[in-house]
C-alpha cells in the first residue's frame, strides 16, 4: 500500500505548479521555437559548439523573460480572466496566488532572463527582449487591449519578435532575413487570434474587451480573417524570393498557405463555431509546419 505524501510536500508542489502555470508554458514553447528558428537561419551551415552554447543560453534567457511577461499579463488581467471560461482556471484569476506573489515572480524571471542575455549572449538581444516584454506586458495588455479593436494588430508586433531575438543572439544585429520572419508572424497573428475570438465572442463581450467580433460583428471579422490570409500567403513566399530558402520550403509554404486560406474562405462563406475552432487550430499547424520547413530547408541548402 502506498504511503501518502506529507501535506507540506503536496502543498509546495501545488504552489510550484501554480507559478509554472502563470508562465503560459504552451505559448512560451512556441515563442522559444520561433526564436530558435531565427538562430538557426542566422548561422550559415552547421552551427559550431560555440554557436550551440550561445543558442542554448539565448533560449533560456528568452524563455525566462517571456514567462515573466506572461505572469505579468495574468496579474493585470486577473479580473478579466475570471469572467472568461478559457482563462478562469489561471491561479491569479482563482485567487490561488496573490498580486504580490505574481508581481515578484514576474520581476525575478525578467531580471534572471535579462541577466542571462546580457552576460552570456549580447546586450542587443537583452534590450530587444526587454522591449518585447514591455510591448506585450504593458503596451498591449494595459493600454491597447482594453482600448481598441485593433489591439491584436498593433500588439502583434511584440508576438512577432522571437525570430528577431534569435537572429540578434547569433549575429549581434538585425538584418533583412530577421525582418521577413517578423513580418510572417506579424501578419499571421490577426487571422489566428480572430478565429479564436469568433467562437469566444461572448466571453470577450462579458469581459468588456473591444475585440473585433464584439465591436464590428461576426461577418466583418470573417472578412478580415480572409483578407489577412491572402496577405500572409504572399509574405510566406518572401523567404524563397529573398534567397533564405529553397524549393522544399516553397512547396510547403504554398500547401499550408492554401490550407489556411481555404479554411478562412470557408469560414467567410458559411460560419460555424466548429469551423472557427478548426481554423484556429490549423493556424497553429500552419506556423509550426512553415517554420519547421524553413529549418529543414536551411540544412538541405
C-alpha positions as a printed Julia matrix, in Angstrom:
301×3 Matrix{Float64}:
   0.0    0.0     0.0
   1.4    3.43   -0.99
   2.21   5.96    1.69
   0.52   9.37    1.24
   2.82  12.35    0.74
   3.17  14.79    3.64
   0.78  17.76    3.45
   3.67  20.25    3.27
   5.23  18.41    0.31
   1.97  18.27   -1.68
   1.24  21.92   -0.85
   4.66  23.04   -2.07
   4.29  21.05   -5.28
   0.87  22.62   -5.88
   2.23  26.15   -5.42
   5.08  25.42   -7.83
   2.57  24.17  -10.4
   0.6   27.39   -9.99
   3.68  29.54  -10.58
   4.55  27.43  -13.61
   1.02  27.89  -14.98
   1.48  31.67  -14.77
   4.19  31.45  -17.44
   1.7   30.09  -20.03
   4.03  27.18  -20.94
   2.47  26.35  -24.33
   2.71  29.94  -25.52
   6.3   30.25  -24.29
   7.25  26.99  -26.04
   6.06  28.45  -29.36
   7.98  31.67  -28.65
  11.21  29.79  -27.96
  10.67  27.59  -31.03
  10.31  30.69  -33.25
  13.39  32.24  -31.64
  15.31  29.02  -32.29
  14.35  29.2   -35.98
  15.79  32.71  -36.1
  19.01  31.47  -34.5
  19.43  28.59  -36.93
  18.7   30.65  -40.05
  21.14  33.33  -38.93
  24.06  30.86  -38.91
  25.25  29.53  -42.31
  25.84  25.79  -42.38
  26.18  23.58  -39.33
  26.44  25.52  -36.02
  29.7   25.26  -34.11
  29.86  24.17  -30.48
  30.13  27.84  -29.51
  27.04  28.63  -31.58
  25.13  25.83  -29.86
  26.14  27.08  -26.41
  25.12  30.63  -27.22
  21.83  29.41  -28.71
  21.01  27.38  -25.6
  21.72  30.31  -23.3
  19.67  32.61  -25.53
  16.73  30.17  -25.39
  16.96  30.08  -21.6
  17.06  33.88  -21.35
  14.18  34.36  -23.81
  12.12  31.68  -22.04
  12.58  33.43  -18.68
  11.63  36.88  -19.97
   8.68  35.5   -21.97
   7.48  33.71  -18.84
   7.8   36.96  -16.91
   5.65  38.77  -19.47
   3.02  36.01  -19.3
   2.94  36.15  -15.49
   2.55  39.94  -15.56
  -0.27  39.55  -18.09
  -2.04  37.11  -15.76
  -1.7   39.61  -12.92
  -3.06  42.59  -14.85
  -5.92  40.62  -16.42
  -6.97  38.55  -13.41
 -10.39  40.24  -13.27
 -10.98  39.71  -16.98
  -9.64  36.14  -16.84
 -12.1   35.28  -14.07
 -15.02  36.16  -16.38
 -13.87  34.01  -19.3
 -14.17  30.22  -19.48
 -10.89  29.92  -21.39
  -8.87  31.67  -18.67
 -10.86  31.28  -15.44
  -8.57  28.44  -14.33
  -5.48  30.67  -14.05
  -4.06  30.9   -10.5
  -4.38  34.7   -10.35
  -7.98  34.59  -11.6
  -8.87  31.99   -8.94
  -7.03  33.84   -6.2
  -4.62  30.98   -5.58
  -1.67  33.36   -5.89
  -1.64  36.9    -4.54
  -0.84  40.01   -6.57
   2.45  40.37   -4.68
   3.46  36.79   -5.42
   2.7   37.16   -9.13
   4.47  40.53   -9.37
   7.6   39.35   -7.54
   7.68  36.15   -9.6
   7.42  38.14  -12.85
  10.14  40.55  -11.73
  12.51  37.76  -10.74
  12.03  35.92  -14.04
  12.57  39.11  -16.03
  15.71  40.02  -14.07
  17.12  36.49  -14.37
  16.41  36.27  -18.11
  17.79  39.73  -18.81
  20.97  38.89  -16.88
  21.47  35.66  -18.84
  21.07  37.51  -22.15
  23.28  40.47  -21.16
  26.19  38.5   -19.72
  26.18  35.35  -21.86
  24.67  36.39  -25.22
  24.87  40.12  -26.09
  23.34  43.42  -24.95
  21.34  43.88  -28.17
  19.4   40.67  -27.57
  18.76  41.67  -23.97
  17.39  45.1   -24.92
  15.25  43.71  -27.73
  13.86  41.02  -25.41
  13.17  43.55  -22.66
  11.44  45.83  -25.2
   9.3   42.86  -26.2
   8.41  42.33  -22.53
   7.33  45.97  -22.22
   5.47  45.83  -25.53
   3.42  42.79  -24.53
   3.02  43.2   -20.78
   2.46  46.97  -20.73
   1.67  48.45  -24.16
  -0.58  45.59  -25.33
  -2.04  44.28  -22.07
  -2.52  47.53  -20.17
  -3.1   50.07  -22.96
  -4.14  48.56  -26.29
  -6.22  45.52  -25.35
  -8.95  47.41  -23.45
  -8.83  50.44  -25.79
  -9.11  49.42  -29.47
 -10.36  46.51  -31.6
  -7.06  46.77  -33.48
  -5.24  45.71  -30.3
  -4.15  42.38  -31.73
  -2.82  44.0   -34.92
  -0.72  46.64  -33.16
   0.21  44.43  -30.24
   1.13  41.65  -32.66
   4.49  43.35  -33.14
   5.58  42.01  -29.75
   4.46  38.49  -30.6
   6.37  38.63  -33.89
   9.71  39.42  -32.23
  11.01  35.93  -31.23
  12.84  35.12  -34.51
  14.37  38.62  -34.43
  15.63  37.92  -30.91
  17.11  34.63  -32.05
  18.77  36.26  -35.04
  20.25  39.03  -32.89
  21.52  36.47  -30.39
  23.64  34.73  -33.02
  24.79  37.68  -35.12
  24.6   40.73  -32.86
  22.47  42.52  -35.47
  19.02  42.56  -37.09
  19.09  42.03  -40.86
  16.57  41.59  -43.66
  16.11  37.88  -43.05
  15.08  38.52  -39.46
  12.56  41.14  -40.56
  10.97  38.71  -43.05
  10.39  36.23  -40.24
   8.98  39.08  -38.14
   6.6   40.05  -40.96
   5.28  36.49  -41.35
   4.35  36.18  -37.67
   3.02  39.76  -37.58
   0.61  39.02  -40.44
  -0.23  35.54  -39.09
  -1.34  36.82  -35.68
  -4.62  38.63  -36.6
  -6.3   35.76  -38.52
  -5.03  33.29  -35.92
  -6.41  35.26  -32.98
  -9.63  36.47  -34.64
 -10.56  32.88  -35.46
 -10.41  32.22  -31.72
 -12.26  35.44  -30.89
 -15.13  34.49  -33.23
 -16.17  31.47  -31.2
 -15.22  33.09  -27.88
 -17.05  36.35  -28.63
 -19.46  36.09  -25.69
 -16.55  35.69  -23.3
 -14.94  38.86  -24.63
 -18.25  40.73  -24.58
 -18.84  39.69  -20.98
 -15.32  40.79  -20.06
 -15.84  44.18  -21.71
 -12.94  43.82  -24.15
 -13.32  45.53  -27.55
 -12.26  42.59  -29.68
 -13.12  42.86  -33.37
 -16.11  40.43  -33.31
 -17.56  42.41  -30.38
 -17.17  45.86  -31.93
 -17.64  45.1   -35.66
 -19.57  41.85  -35.7
 -19.07  38.32  -36.94
 -19.31  38.95  -40.69
 -16.8   41.8   -40.75
 -14.32  39.79  -38.67
 -14.6   36.8   -41.0
 -13.82  39.04  -43.96
 -10.75  40.4   -42.17
  -9.55  36.87  -41.44
  -9.82  36.01  -45.13
  -8.07  39.19  -46.32
  -5.21  38.7   -43.87
  -4.65  35.13  -45.07
  -4.22  36.48  -48.62
  -1.56  38.95  -47.46
   0.04  36.29  -45.27
   0.23  33.93  -48.26
   2.34  36.5   -50.12
   4.58  37.1   -47.09
   5.21  33.36  -46.71
   6.81  33.35  -50.16
   9.37  36.0   -49.22
  11.99  33.63  -47.71
  12.24  31.91  -51.1
  12.3   35.21  -53.01
  14.92  36.63  -50.64
  17.14  33.54  -51.03
  16.73  32.32  -47.44
  15.2   29.02  -48.53
  14.86  26.64  -51.46
  12.18  24.7   -53.28
  11.26  22.45  -50.36
  10.23  25.41  -48.23
   8.39  26.99  -51.15
   6.33  23.83  -51.73
   5.44  23.52  -48.05
   4.65  27.24  -47.78
   2.27  27.08  -50.73
   0.48  23.98  -49.42
  -0.07  25.2   -45.85
  -0.94  28.72  -47.01
  -3.57  27.32  -49.38
  -4.89  25.31  -46.45
  -5.12  28.37  -44.16
  -6.72  30.46  -46.9
  -9.15  27.63  -47.63
 -10.26  27.5   -44.02
 -10.64  31.29  -43.97
 -12.69  31.22  -47.18
 -14.99  28.5   -45.83
 -15.36  30.47  -42.6
 -16.27  33.6   -44.55
 -18.86  31.81  -46.67
 -20.57  29.7   -44.02
 -19.76  30.4   -40.36
 -19.95  27.93  -37.52
 -18.2   27.8   -34.16
 -16.83  24.37  -35.06
 -15.26  25.71  -38.24
 -13.8   28.69  -36.37
 -12.17  26.24  -33.94
 -10.74  24.22  -36.83
  -9.42  27.42  -38.44
  -7.74  28.43  -35.17
  -6.16  25.01  -34.75
  -4.97  24.93  -38.35
  -3.35  28.34  -37.9
  -1.1   26.79  -35.25
  -0.24  23.94  -37.61
   0.42  26.47  -40.38
   3.05  28.42  -38.44
   4.7   25.35  -36.91
   4.99  23.49  -40.22
   6.12  26.63  -42.05
   8.98  27.28  -39.65
   9.9   23.6   -39.44
  10.17  23.59  -43.25
  12.46  26.62  -43.07
  14.65  24.73  -40.61
  14.89  21.57  -42.75
  15.37  23.52  -45.96
  18.19  25.56  -44.42
  20.3   22.43  -43.92
  19.39  20.95  -47.29
  20.67  24.1   -48.97
